[in-house]
Amino acid sequence: MSTLLDGKALAKQVRSQLKQEVDALVEKGCTPGLDVILVGEDPASQIYVRNKHLACEKVGIRSRIHKLPADTPQQQLEDLLQSLNQDPQVHGILLQLPLPKGLDADAALLKIDPTKDVDGLHPDNLGLLAAGRPGLRPCTPQGCIALLDSISYDLKGKHAVVLGRSILVGKPVALLLLERHATVTICHSRTQDLPAVVRQADVLIAAVGQPHLVKADWLKPGAVVVDVGTNRLDDGRLVGDVDFEAAQSVVSAISPVPGGVGPMTITMLLVNTVAAAKKINGLA
Ligand code: NAP
């Protein structure tokens, strides 16, 4: 039977440690603060933002949500980012993506002070990651690594295969795996004979957004699988990119969907906010 990479349980544990850290910071006069900007009425984004707000409150991070209408001009959005950059009570700024049509997300992200970029998506932070230097790391990739760490998995010399090359997940997770001395292969929609590449994986990180793309017979016996994919089926069920049920009898460990990477992504946002607050206040 395979080990479950239980993101829910791990998130609970990390958040409880984080609460103690936040309490200690508050005693020193520094309350970590996260400001989230939500533009438009996208229902999924509204749920994500609310979940982030509740998670902040539970660990003692001050959290504010700035709701802007879908027709907000780019300049107004960038002015708000600028004012948050200058506000000493704000340690983390998160621009909820995707933005409504007509707004330029890349241009807006560039306006966020990299020291407050708790999503780790500012080109400065991605550059620091590529250079192997300290900086704020993107949340979902960090969550994947934390799940592997939770079973003390040693990545050194292992063949890690990453499915997906997005800037949000695939590319940064590949760099984090490389930092841990894994041999990394990145796959995408043009990769030839995907099953054959996946069969070589000691560790598989699946982040394509295709329900049950990865079949059990694509997996190397004993492999460790982190499933980032979050796909809503017509019947309302949420499933990953890997056929979880069938894979369980082949792999040595696997993360479920839901309850795997998802809770760890929010947890890493909290971790980044606390880290940013410490750094900005010279307490790191
Ligand atoms: P994305 O920007 O759409 O990127 C998907 C990547 O998968 C692309 O690189 C694409 O290749 C590749 N791909 C698509 N179909 C493929 C196929 N059949 N074979 C091989 N590669 C294929 O998506 P994303 O933002 O990285 O997210 C990926 C998944 O993770 C989604 O399900 C998303 O909902 C989920 N997600 C979950 C969390 C969480 O916290 N749990 C966070 C972020 C994302 P090309 O580059 O060639 O197009």
mmCIF file of C-alpha atoms and ligand atoms in Angstrom:
data_model
loop_
_atom_site.group_PDB
_atom_site.id
_atom_site.type_symbol
_atom_site.label_atom_id
_atom_site.label_comp_id
_atom_site.label_asym_id
_atom_site.label_seq_id
_atom_site.Cartn_x
_atom_site.Cartn_y
_atom_site.Cartn_z
ATOM 1 C CA MET A 1 0.000 0.000 0.000
ATOM 2 C CA SER A 2 1.327 3.428 -0.862
ATOM 3 C CA THR A 3 1.910 6.286 1.575
ATOM 4 C CA LEU A 4 -0.517 9.171 1.316
ATOM 5 C CA LEU A 5 1.159 12.566 0.921
ATOM 6 C CA ASP A 6 -1.490 14.163 3.085
ATOM 7 C CA GLY A 7 -1.413 17.892 2.412
ATOM 8 C CA LYS A 8 -4.280 18.600 4.763
ATOM 9 C CA ALA A 9 -2.505 17.074 7.767
ATOM 10 C CA LEU A 10 0.838 18.648 6.861
ATOM 11 C CA ALA A 11 -0.777 22.052 6.363
ATOM 12 C CA LYS A 12 -2.356 21.818 9.820
ATOM 13 C CA GLN A 13 1.013 21.028 11.373
ATOM 14 C CA VAL A 14 2.893 23.811 9.551
ATOM 15 C CA ARG A 15 0.168 26.368 10.292
ATOM 16 C CA SER A 16 0.201 25.549 13.992
ATOM 17 C CA GLN A 17 3.987 26.143 14.118
ATOM 18 C CA LEU A 18 3.488 29.315 12.115
ATOM 19 C CA LYS A 19 0.902 30.594 14.594
ATOM 20 C CA GLN A 20 3.512 30.388 17.354
ATOM 21 C CA GLU A 21 5.957 32.291 15.167
ATOM 22 C CA VAL A 22 3.330 34.964 14.430
ATOM 23 C CA ASP A 23 2.483 35.281 18.153
ATOM 24 C CA ALA A 24 6.179 35.868 18.902
ATOM 25 C CA LEU A 25 6.391 38.515 16.147
ATOM 26 C CA VAL A 26 3.268 40.279 17.431
ATOM 27 C CA GLU A 27 4.906 40.471 20.872
ATOM 28 C CA LYS A 28 7.827 42.234 19.212
ATOM 29 C CA GLY A 29 5.385 44.755 17.683
ATOM 30 C CA CYS A 30 5.287 43.274 14.190
ATOM 31 C CA THR A 31 1.959 41.851 12.984
ATOM 32 C CA PRO A 32 2.479 40.244 9.580
ATOM 33 C CA GLY A 33 0.031 41.652 7.044
ATOM 34 C CA LEU A 34 -1.190 40.298 3.707
ATOM 35 C CA ASP A 35 -3.186 42.417 1.253
ATOM 36 C CA VAL A 36 -5.023 40.611 -1.536
ATOM 37 C CA ILE A 37 -6.404 42.344 -4.602
ATOM 38 C CA LEU A 38 -9.398 40.770 -6.297
ATOM 39 C CA VAL A 39 -10.501 42.318 -9.576
ATOM 40 C CA GLY A 40 -13.881 41.301 -11.000
ATOM 41 C CA GLU A 41 -16.407 38.670 -10.011
ATOM 42 C CA ASP A 42 -14.787 35.355 -11.012
ATOM 43 C CA PRO A 43 -16.497 32.831 -8.663
ATOM 44 C CA ALA A 44 -13.445 30.554 -8.282
ATOM 45 C CA SER A 45 -11.200 33.532 -7.495
ATOM 46 C CA GLN A 46 -13.697 34.756 -4.901
ATOM 47 C CA ILE A 47 -13.522 31.381 -3.128
ATOM 48 C CA TYR A 48 -9.694 31.270 -3.282
ATOM 49 C CA VAL A 49 -9.426 34.799 -1.864
ATOM 50 C CA ARG A 50 -11.869 34.036 0.939
ATOM 51 C CA ASN A 51 -9.958 30.846 1.835
ATOM 52 C CA LYS A 52 -6.687 32.770 1.942
ATOM 53 C CA HIS A 53 -8.273 35.419 4.177
ATOM 54 C CA LEU A 54 -9.624 32.804 6.613
ATOM 55 C CA ALA A 55 -6.275 30.975 6.674
ATOM 56 C CA CYS A 56 -4.500 34.247 7.540
ATOM 57 C CA GLU A 57 -6.917 35.007 10.357
ATOM 58 C CA LYS A 58 -6.394 31.558 11.891
ATOM 59 C CA VAL A 59 -2.646 32.032 12.257
ATOM 60 C CA GLY A 60 -2.885 35.689 13.327
ATOM 61 C CA ILE A 61 -1.801 37.336 10.048
ATOM 62 C CA ARG A 62 -3.680 40.604 9.442
ATOM 63 C CA SER A 63 -5.441 40.246 6.118
ATOM 64 C CA ARG A 64 -7.251 42.765 3.918
ATOM 65 C CA ILE A 65 -9.067 42.169 0.652
ATOM 66 C CA HIS A 66 -9.285 44.971 -1.925
ATOM 67 C CA LYS A 67 -12.212 44.284 -4.264
ATOM 68 C CA LEU A 68 -12.140 46.183 -7.539
ATOM 69 C CA PRO A 69 -14.719 46.115 -10.355
ATOM 70 C CA ALA A 70 -13.887 44.190 -13.556
ATOM 71 C CA ASP A 71 -13.665 47.444 -15.542
ATOM 72 C CA THR A 72 -10.961 48.935 -13.294
ATOM 73 C CA PRO A 73 -8.413 50.817 -15.432
ATOM 74 C CA GLN A 74 -4.842 49.411 -15.433
ATOM 75 C CA GLN A 75 -3.515 52.666 -13.957
ATOM 76 C CA GLN A 76 -5.875 52.479 -10.985
ATOM 77 C CA LEU A 77 -4.782 48.891 -10.265
ATOM 78 C CA GLU A 78 -1.129 49.887 -10.494
ATOM 79 C CA ASP A 79 -1.719 52.933 -8.244
ATOM 80 C CA LEU A 80 -3.211 50.625 -5.599
ATOM 81 C CA LEU A 81 -0.182 48.304 -5.869
ATOM 82 C CA GLN A 82 2.102 51.306 -5.489
ATOM 83 C CA SER A 83 0.316 52.484 -2.339
ATOM 84 C CA LEU A 84 0.522 48.970 -0.834
ATOM 85 C CA ASN A 85 4.242 48.879 -1.669
ATOM 86 C CA GLN A 86 4.671 52.016 0.428
ATOM 87 C CA ASP A 87 2.459 50.965 3.364
ATOM 88 C CA PRO A 88 4.733 49.720 6.186
ATOM 89 C CA GLN A 89 1.919 47.577 7.620
ATOM 90 C CA VAL A 90 1.732 45.560 4.417
ATOM 91 C CA HIS A 91 4.303 42.756 4.157
ATOM 92 C CA GLY A 92 2.676 40.648 1.469
ATOM 93 C CA ILE A 93 0.808 41.681 -1.681
ATOM 94 C CA LEU A 94 -1.097 39.165 -3.732
ATOM 95 C CA LEU A 95 -2.789 39.967 -7.007
ATOM 96 C CA GLN A 96 -5.362 37.232 -7.564
ATOM 97 C CA LEU A 97 -5.090 35.850 -11.096
ATOM 98 C CA PRO A 98 -6.506 35.597 -13.685
ATOM 99 C CA LEU A 99 -7.374 39.256 -14.188
ATOM 100 C CA PRO A 100 -10.448 40.224 -16.238
ATOM 101 C CA LYS A 101 -9.954 40.866 -19.963
ATOM 102 C CA GLY A 102 -8.398 44.234 -20.715
ATOM 103 C CA LEU A 103 -5.996 44.181 -17.764
ATOM 104 C CA ASP A 104 -2.337 43.296 -18.215
ATOM 105 C CA ALA A 105 -1.329 40.856 -15.442
ATOM 106 C CA ASP A 106 2.384 40.830 -16.370
ATOM 107 C CA ALA A 107 2.597 44.629 -16.240
ATOM 108 C CA ALA A 108 0.738 44.702 -12.913
ATOM 109 C CA LEU A 109 2.902 41.972 -11.344
ATOM 110 C CA LEU A 110 5.976 44.012 -12.272
ATOM 111 C CA LYS A 111 4.701 46.854 -10.072
ATOM 112 C CA ILE A 112 4.721 44.739 -6.895
ATOM 113 C CA ASP A 113 7.696 45.389 -4.620
ATOM 114 C CA PRO A 114 9.660 42.083 -4.919
ATOM 115 C CA THR A 115 10.218 42.048 -1.134
ATOM 116 C CA LYS A 116 6.408 41.895 -0.723
ATOM 117 C CA ASP A 117 5.811 39.482 -3.629
ATOM 118 C CA VAL A 118 4.575 36.569 -1.491
ATOM 119 C CA ASP A 119 3.325 34.705 -4.567
ATOM 120 C CA GLY A 120 6.946 34.615 -5.777
ATOM 121 C CA LEU A 121 5.923 35.424 -9.356
ATOM 122 C CA HIS A 122 7.740 38.738 -9.840
ATOM 123 C CA PRO A 123 10.517 38.289 -12.430
ATOM 124 C CA ASP A 124 13.068 39.396 -9.788
ATOM 125 C CA ASN A 125 12.079 36.514 -7.517
ATOM 126 C CA LEU A 126 11.905 34.026 -10.390
ATOM 127 C CA GLY A 127 15.358 35.234 -11.441
ATOM 128 C CA LEU A 128 16.720 34.702 -7.921
ATOM 129 C CA LEU A 129 15.265 31.187 -7.997
ATOM 130 C CA ALA A 130 16.932 30.485 -11.349
ATOM 131 C CA ALA A 131 20.217 31.864 -9.972
ATOM 132 C CA GLY A 132 19.931 29.685 -6.853
ATOM 133 C CA ARG A 133 19.897 32.733 -4.576
ATOM 134 C CA PRO A 134 17.532 33.389 -1.648
ATOM 135 C CA GLY A 135 14.202 35.023 -2.451
ATOM 136 C CA LEU A 136 10.467 34.480 -2.156
ATOM 137 C CA ARG A 137 9.586 31.219 -3.913
ATOM 138 C CA PRO A 138 6.264 30.494 -5.668
ATOM 139 C CA CYS A 139 3.776 28.841 -3.310
ATOM 140 C CA THR A 140 2.584 25.733 -5.174
ATOM 141 C CA PRO A 141 6.112 24.532 -6.087
ATOM 142 C CA GLN A 142 7.202 25.081 -2.467
ATOM 143 C CA GLY A 143 4.180 23.083 -1.345
ATOM 144 C CA CYS A 144 5.240 20.177 -3.607
ATOM 145 C CA ILE A 145 8.719 20.128 -2.068
ATOM 146 C CA ALA A 146 7.259 20.319 1.457
ATOM 147 C CA LEU A 147 5.165 17.226 0.719
ATOM 148 C CA LEU A 148 8.307 15.348 -0.368
ATOM 149 C CA ASP A 149 10.156 16.598 2.719
ATOM 150 C CA SER A 150 7.311 15.340 4.922
ATOM 151 C CA ILE A 151 8.329 11.758 4.070
ATOM 152 C CA SER A 152 12.038 12.664 4.258
ATOM 153 C CA TYR A 153 12.419 11.860 0.585
ATOM 154 C CA ASP A 154 16.007 12.454 -0.537
ATOM 155 C CA LEU A 155 15.889 13.941 -4.039
ATOM 156 C CA LYS A 156 19.653 13.788 -4.564
ATOM 157 C CA GLY A 157 20.451 11.912 -7.781
ATOM 158 C CA LYS A 158 16.814 10.901 -8.346
ATOM 159 C CA HIS A 159 15.190 11.323 -11.734
ATOM 160 C CA ALA A 160 12.365 13.838 -11.317
ATOM 161 C CA VAL A 161 9.934 14.276 -14.180
ATOM 162 C CA VAL A 162 7.800 17.420 -14.234
ATOM 163 C CA LEU A 163 4.682 17.459 -16.391
ATOM 164 C CA GLY A 164 3.936 21.063 -17.373
ATOM 165 C CA ARG A 165 6.133 24.092 -17.972
ATOM 166 C CA SER A 166 4.007 26.971 -16.687
ATOM 167 C CA ILE A 167 5.620 29.856 -14.843
ATOM 168 C CA LEU A 168 3.211 29.186 -11.961
ATOM 169 C CA VAL A 169 4.131 25.536 -11.361
ATOM 170 C CA GLY A 170 6.180 23.559 -13.900
ATOM 171 C CA LYS A 171 9.237 25.754 -14.379
ATOM 172 C CA PRO A 172 9.708 26.839 -10.739
ATOM 173 C CA VAL A 173 9.139 23.346 -9.353
ATOM 174 C CA ALA A 174 11.755 22.021 -11.796
ATOM 175 C CA LEU A 175 14.239 24.598 -10.457
ATOM 176 C CA LEU A 176 13.461 23.683 -6.844
ATOM 177 C CA LEU A 177 14.026 19.991 -7.662
ATOM 178 C CA LEU A 178 17.311 20.896 -9.330
ATOM 179 C CA GLU A 179 18.311 22.857 -6.217
ATOM 180 C CA ARG A 180 17.842 19.564 -4.319
ATOM 181 C CA HIS A 181 20.175 17.810 -6.787
ATOM 182 C CA ALA A 182 17.551 15.822 -8.667
ATOM 183 C CA THR A 183 18.064 15.108 -12.363
ATOM 184 C CA VAL A 184 15.117 16.908 -13.882
ATOM 185 C CA THR A 185 13.152 16.354 -17.093
ATOM 186 C CA ILE A 186 10.429 18.853 -17.997
ATOM 187 C CA CYS A 187 7.591 17.680 -20.264
ATOM 188 C CA HIS A 188 4.913 19.657 -22.098
ATOM 189 C CA SER A 189 2.308 19.301 -24.817
ATOM 190 C CA ARG A 190 4.952 18.705 -27.525
ATOM 191 C CA THR A 191 6.867 16.026 -25.616
ATOM 192 C CA GLN A 192 7.063 12.815 -27.626
ATOM 193 C CA ASP A 193 6.034 9.512 -26.061
ATOM 194 C CA LEU A 194 5.054 10.977 -22.709
ATOM 195 C CA PRO A 195 4.335 7.563 -21.099
ATOM 196 C CA ALA A 196 7.920 6.429 -21.833
ATOM 197 C CA VAL A 197 9.373 9.562 -20.191
ATOM 198 C CA VAL A 198 7.079 9.261 -17.174
ATOM 199 C CA ARG A 199 8.119 5.597 -16.741
ATOM 200 C CA GLN A 200 11.657 6.813 -15.981
ATOM 201 C CA ALA A 201 10.500 8.976 -13.084
ATOM 202 C CA ASP A 202 11.556 8.219 -9.529
ATOM 203 C CA VAL A 203 9.545 11.331 -8.684
ATOM 204 C CA LEU A 204 6.698 12.661 -10.783
ATOM 205 C CA ILE A 205 5.225 16.146 -10.404
ATOM 206 C CA ALA A 206 2.091 16.351 -12.541
ATOM 207 C CA ALA A 207 0.882 19.875 -13.364
ATOM 208 C CA VAL A 208 -0.925 19.803 -16.697
ATOM 209 C CA GLY A 209 -4.606 20.260 -15.866
ATOM 210 C CA GLN A 210 -5.815 17.132 -17.705
ATOM 211 C CA PRO A 211 -8.002 14.793 -15.622
ATOM 212 C CA HIS A 212 -6.420 11.349 -15.140
ATOM 213 C CA LEU A 213 -3.934 11.879 -17.983
ATOM 214 C CA VAL A 214 -1.334 9.730 -16.196
ATOM 215 C CA LYS A 215 -2.312 6.056 -16.086
ATOM 216 C CA ALA A 216 -1.039 3.484 -13.614
ATOM 217 C CA ASP A 217 0.973 1.675 -16.299
ATOM 218 C CA TRP A 218 2.900 4.907 -17.023
ATOM 219 C CA LEU A 219 4.387 4.804 -13.525
ATOM 220 C CA LYS A 220 7.596 3.175 -12.370
ATOM 221 C CA PRO A 221 6.909 0.796 -9.476
ATOM 222 C CA GLY A 222 7.805 2.545 -6.215
ATOM 223 C CA ALA A 223 7.724 6.048 -7.711
ATOM 224 C CA VAL A 224 6.691 9.056 -5.617
ATOM 225 C CA VAL A 225 3.941 11.156 -7.163
ATOM 226 C CA VAL A 226 2.871 14.722 -6.390
ATOM 227 C CA ASP A 227 -0.315 15.570 -8.253
ATOM 228 C CA VAL A 228 -0.815 19.315 -8.689
ATOM 229 C CA GLY A 229 -3.608 18.993 -11.259
ATOM 230 C CA THR A 230 -6.979 20.255 -10.114
ATOM 231 C CA ASN A 231 -9.689 19.309 -12.574
ATOM 232 C CA ARG A 232 -13.439 19.630 -12.119
ATOM 233 C CA LEU A 233 -15.350 16.788 -13.823
ATOM 234 C CA ASP A 234 -18.863 17.203 -15.280
ATOM 235 C CA ASP A 235 -20.297 15.377 -12.263
ATOM 236 C CA GLY A 236 -18.726 18.006 -9.972
ATOM 237 C CA ARG A 237 -15.902 15.796 -8.641
ATOM 238 C CA LEU A 238 -12.426 17.285 -8.301
ATOM 239 C CA VAL A 239 -9.649 15.015 -9.629
ATOM 240 C CA GLY A 240 -5.950 15.262 -10.342
ATOM 241 C CA ASP A 241 -3.841 14.636 -13.446
ATOM 242 C CA VAL A 242 -3.019 11.126 -12.222
ATOM 243 C CA ASP A 243 -5.424 8.184 -12.009
ATOM 244 C CA PHE A 244 -5.117 8.104 -8.222
ATOM 245 C CA GLU A 245 -7.065 4.891 -7.519
ATOM 246 C CA ALA A 246 -5.116 2.783 -10.016
ATOM 247 C CA ALA A 247 -1.774 4.425 -9.241
ATOM 248 C CA GLN A 248 -1.937 3.615 -5.541
ATOM 249 C CA SER A 249 -1.046 -0.034 -6.106
ATOM 250 C CA VAL A 250 2.074 0.893 -8.146
ATOM 251 C CA VAL A 251 3.669 3.876 -6.422
ATOM 252 C CA SER A 252 5.279 4.159 -2.988
ATOM 253 C CA ALA A 253 3.703 7.536 -2.177
ATOM 254 C CA ILE A 254 1.140 9.805 -3.814
ATOM 255 C CA SER A 255 -0.705 13.024 -3.006
ATOM 256 C CA PRO A 256 -4.504 13.024 -3.318
ATOM 257 C CA VAL A 257 -6.697 15.589 -5.073
ATOM 258 C CA PRO A 258 -8.256 17.269 -3.207
ATOM 259 C CA GLY A 259 -6.258 17.321 0.033
ATOM 260 C CA GLY A 260 -2.712 17.200 -1.355
ATOM 261 C CA VAL A 261 -1.014 20.190 -2.943
ATOM 262 C CA GLY A 262 -3.991 22.565 -2.557
ATOM 263 C CA PRO A 263 -3.798 23.061 1.234
ATOM 264 C CA MET A 264 0.001 23.340 0.995
ATOM 265 C CA THR A 265 -0.225 26.168 -1.557
ATOM 266 C CA ILE A 266 -2.155 28.385 0.867
ATOM 267 C CA THR A 267 0.154 27.328 3.698
ATOM 268 C CA MET A 268 3.207 28.449 1.726
ATOM 269 C CA LEU A 269 1.533 31.806 1.113
ATOM 270 C CA LEU A 270 1.293 32.219 4.890
ATOM 271 C CA VAL A 271 4.908 31.071 5.307
ATOM 272 C CA ASN A 272 6.050 33.602 2.679
ATOM 273 C CA THR A 273 4.066 36.421 4.326
ATOM 274 C CA VAL A 274 5.685 35.751 7.701
ATOM 275 C CA ALA A 275 9.125 35.494 6.070
ATOM 276 C CA ALA A 276 8.558 38.821 4.257
ATOM 277 C CA ALA A 277 7.393 40.513 7.482
ATOM 278 C CA LYS A 278 10.535 39.328 9.303
ATOM 279 C CA LYS A 279 12.837 40.444 6.506
ATOM 280 C CA ILE A 280 11.193 43.874 6.094
ATOM 281 C CA ASN A 281 11.405 44.473 9.873
ATOM 282 C CA GLY A 282 14.977 43.235 10.180
ATOM 283 C CA LEU A 283 13.895 40.249 12.280
ATOM 284 C CA ALA A 284 14.969 37.508 9.866
HETATM 285 P P1 NAP B 1 -1.098 25.782 -17.474
HETATM 286 O O1 NAP B 1 -0.531 27.148 -17.380
HETATM 287 O O2 NAP B 1 -2.310 25.557 -18.313
HETATM 288 O O3 NAP B 1 0.055 24.812 -17.975
HETATM 289 C C1 NAP B 1 -0.201 23.490 -18.291
HETATM 290 C C2 NAP B 1 1.066 22.843 -18.778
HETATM 291 O O4 NAP B 1 0.770 21.488 -19.080
HETATM 292 C C3 NAP B 1 1.614 23.463 -20.067
HETATM 293 O O5 NAP B 1 3.014 23.557 -19.969
HETATM 294 C C4 NAP B 1 1.193 22.483 -21.168
HETATM 295 O O6 NAP B 1 2.128 22.379 -22.219
HETATM 296 C C5 NAP B 1 1.189 21.165 -20.411
HETATM 297 N N1 NAP B 1 0.246 20.213 -20.984
HETATM 298 C C6 NAP B 1 -1.065 20.391 -21.221
HETATM 299 N N2 NAP B 1 -1.595 19.266 -21.735
HETATM 300 C C7 NAP B 1 -0.596 18.361 -21.838
HETATM 301 C C8 NAP B 1 -0.502 17.032 -22.293
HETATM 302 N N3 NAP B 1 -1.569 16.376 -22.768
HETATM 303 N N4 NAP B 1 0.693 16.418 -22.251
HETATM 304 C C9 NAP B 1 1.789 17.062 -21.770
HETATM 305 N N5 NAP B 1 1.763 18.325 -21.303
HETATM 306 C C10 NAP B 1 0.590 18.979 -21.351
HETATM 307 O O7 NAP B 1 -1.490 25.215 -16.042
HETATM 308 P P2 NAP B 1 -0.864 25.510 -14.579
HETATM 309 O O8 NAP B 1 -1.269 26.846 -14.116
HETATM 310 O O9 NAP B 1 0.569 25.127 -14.549
HETATM 311 O O10 NAP B 1 -1.686 24.439 -13.727
HETATM 312 C C11 NAP B 1 -1.610 23.060 -14.001
HETATM 313 C C12 NAP B 1 -2.657 22.329 -13.168
HETATM 314 O O11 NAP B 1 -2.345 22.541 -11.793
HETATM 315 C C13 NAP B 1 -4.080 22.817 -13.336
HETATM 316 O O12 NAP B 1 -4.959 21.738 -13.172
HETATM 317 C C14 NAP B 1 -4.260 23.800 -12.196
HETATM 318 O O13 NAP B 1 -5.617 23.942 -11.810
HETATM 319 C C15 NAP B 1 -3.463 23.105 -11.131
HETATM 320 N N6 NAP B 1 -2.968 24.000 -10.088
HETATM 321 C C16 NAP B 1 -3.202 23.632 -8.797
HETATM 322 C C17 NAP B 1 -2.711 24.419 -7.781
HETATM 323 C C18 NAP B 1 -2.967 24.009 -6.374
HETATM 324 O O14 NAP B 1 -2.692 24.767 -5.470
HETATM 325 N N7 NAP B 1 -3.433 22.799 -6.121
HETATM 326 C C19 NAP B 1 -1.993 25.587 -8.051
HETATM 327 C C20 NAP B 1 -1.730 25.915 -9.377
HETATM 328 C C21 NAP B 1 -2.229 25.103 -10.391
HETATM 329 P P3 NAP B 1 2.466 23.613 -23.245
HETATM 330 O O15 NAP B 1 3.340 24.541 -22.448
HETATM 331 O O16 NAP B 1 3.173 22.956 -24.354
HETATM 332 O O17 NAP B 1 1.150 24.221 -23.597
#
